[in-house]
Amino acid sequence: MEEETRLIHAGKTDGLPARTVSPPVQRGSTVLLPNATALYDGTLGYGRAGLSAQFALMDALAELEGARDIQLYPSGLAAMTAAILAVLKAGDHVLVVDTVYRPVRYFCDRVLRRFGVAVDYYDARLGADDVLAQANPATRLIVLESPGSLSFEMQDAAAIAAAARTRGVLTLLDNTWGAGRLYKPLAHGIDISVQALTKYVCGHSDVFMGSVATVDAGLVDLMKASIQDHGWSVAPEDAYQALRGLRTLATRLDRHGESGLAVARWLAGQPQVLRVLHPALPGAPGHDLWKRDYSGACGLFGLVLKPGSPERVEAFLDALKLFGLGFSWGGFESLAISCDQQLNKRVVPVDYGGPLMRLHVGLESPDDLIVDLQGALDVYAG
Ligand SMILES: Cc1ncc(COP(=O)(O)O)c(C=O)c1O
């Protein structure tokens, strides 16, 4: 053979030279089939569906979620929009919790409506009967997020799921806060459990990914068909990182939860603080539901300051040294944002009584974080 041919075929590896703890990062669009029959017999034939690292991650996430099937998407938002699209058609109606992550609302308003799906938003504080009272014969899906983005309203997801089921309506829950570990949506009757793996599963603020978990065989088929039809795919390196994060998820969440609660308790006693919106804090909104259904808390919660000007809110944030100012959460680092500018799209106005802030408590010492917050609250007090 000519050298140009030998260079193409040399260096092939059939089988792994050694077994490692984690899966190999197999890169490949082309998958070589063993024989002609395998071309069309349903054998994995193309790398977009995932290779060793993606399959190992899907297996591990199925274990975490108690799912029959996991599909992976290149971001949490993509997982939400893909799952919603997979079960809806023109003429359907969807009920979405008003506190949903804002980009999901944009998707519903701009994309679903354009394709003939009617969208209504419901108050996150409503019980199951009142939510279902807003359904109509065209309602196909209820989208929940619990606790709600930015303001941490807890929903009785199990009751909503049970009531929806009797009406033939599907439920989908964004469980990024529960991370598949603190709350198990599928075990509580939710049909579709979605999480932004970007947050706690990946855990290091450097990978985007999302997952959709289902048990029902019909839904599994719908999600598999949808991922094929839309062509979503995640990179093997990213899947590897997500799997690596998953290995330490439980340990990290324990620490985020303990530290978050310590900081929340301290904040609740500060004169500049009106309310702490932390579902695991006794007396906070939604605490009873959290206690009933959750095995722990993560590091994300809300905080309402006593009324103060926007300039003072900015001064509070700018005075923080350990808390970075950033829109994400779930990583090892502490973060803070102000939220009021994000609430204007909601259809149910809620007066929180003062500036609404969101904190993510990372893996630093909670004592150091408290010192940092004390300094910023002093600045806020002027
Ligand atoms: C509750 C919630 N769901 C979904 C997402 C989307 O995740 P991603 O950034 O991976 O698209 C986010 C991101 O902040 C979020 O906070």
Coordinates of N, CA and C in Angstrom, one line a residue, residues 29-51 55 228:
S29 N -17.3 11.3 15.5 CA -18.6 11.4 14.8 C -18.8 10.1 14.1
T30 N -17.8 9.6 13.4 CA -17.9 8.3 12.7 C -17.9 7.2 13.7
V31 N -18.8 6.2 13.6 CA -18.7 5.0 14.4 C -18.5 3.8 13.3
L32 N -17.5 3.1 13.5 CA -17.2 2.0 12.6 C -18.1 0.8 13.0
L33 N -18.8 0.3 12.0 CA -19.7 -0.9 12.3 C -19.0 -2.2 12.0
P34 N -19.3 -3.2 12.8 CA -18.5 -4.5 12.6 C -18.7 -5.2 11.3
N35 N -19.9 -5.1 10.8 CA -20.2 -5.8 9.5 C -21.4 -5.1 8.8
A36 N -21.8 -5.6 7.6 CA -22.8 -4.9 6.8 C -24.2 -5.0 7.5
T37 N -24.5 -6.1 8.1 CA -25.8 -6.2 8.8 C -26.0 -5.1 9.8
A38 N -24.9 -4.8 10.6 CA -24.9 -3.8 11.7 C -25.3 -2.4 11.2
L39 N -25.1 -2.2 9.9 CA -25.4 -0.8 9.3 C -26.8 -0.4 9.6
Y40 N -27.7 -1.4 9.5 CA -29.2 -1.1 9.6 C -29.9 -1.9 10.7
D41 N -29.2 -2.5 11.6 CA -29.9 -3.4 12.6 C -30.1 -2.7 13.9
G42 N -29.9 -1.4 14.0 CA -30.1 -0.6 15.2 C -28.9 -0.5 16.1
T43 N -27.8 -1.1 15.7 CA -26.5 -0.9 16.4 C -26.2 0.6 16.4
L44 N -25.6 1.1 17.5 CA -25.2 2.5 17.6 C -24.3 2.8 16.4
G45 N -24.8 3.7 15.5 CA -24.1 3.9 14.2 C -23.6 5.3 14.0
Y46 N -23.7 6.2 15.0 CA -23.3 7.6 14.8 C -23.0 8.2 16.1
G47 N -21.9 9.0 16.2 CA -21.4 9.5 17.5 C -22.3 10.6 18.1
R48 N -23.2 11.2 17.4 CA -24.0 12.2 17.9 C -24.9 11.7 19.1
A49 N -25.2 10.4 19.1 CA -26.0 9.8 20.1 C -25.2 9.7 21.4
G50 N -23.9 9.9 21.4 CA -23.1 9.7 22.5 C -22.2 8.5 22.4
L51 N -21.1 8.5 23.1 CA -20.1 7.4 23.1 C -19.8 7.0 24.6
F55 N -22.5 7.8 27.6 CA -23.3 6.7 28.1 C -23.1 6.4 29.6
Q228 N -33.3 13.1 18.5 CA -32.9 12.7 17.1 C -33.4 13.8 16.2

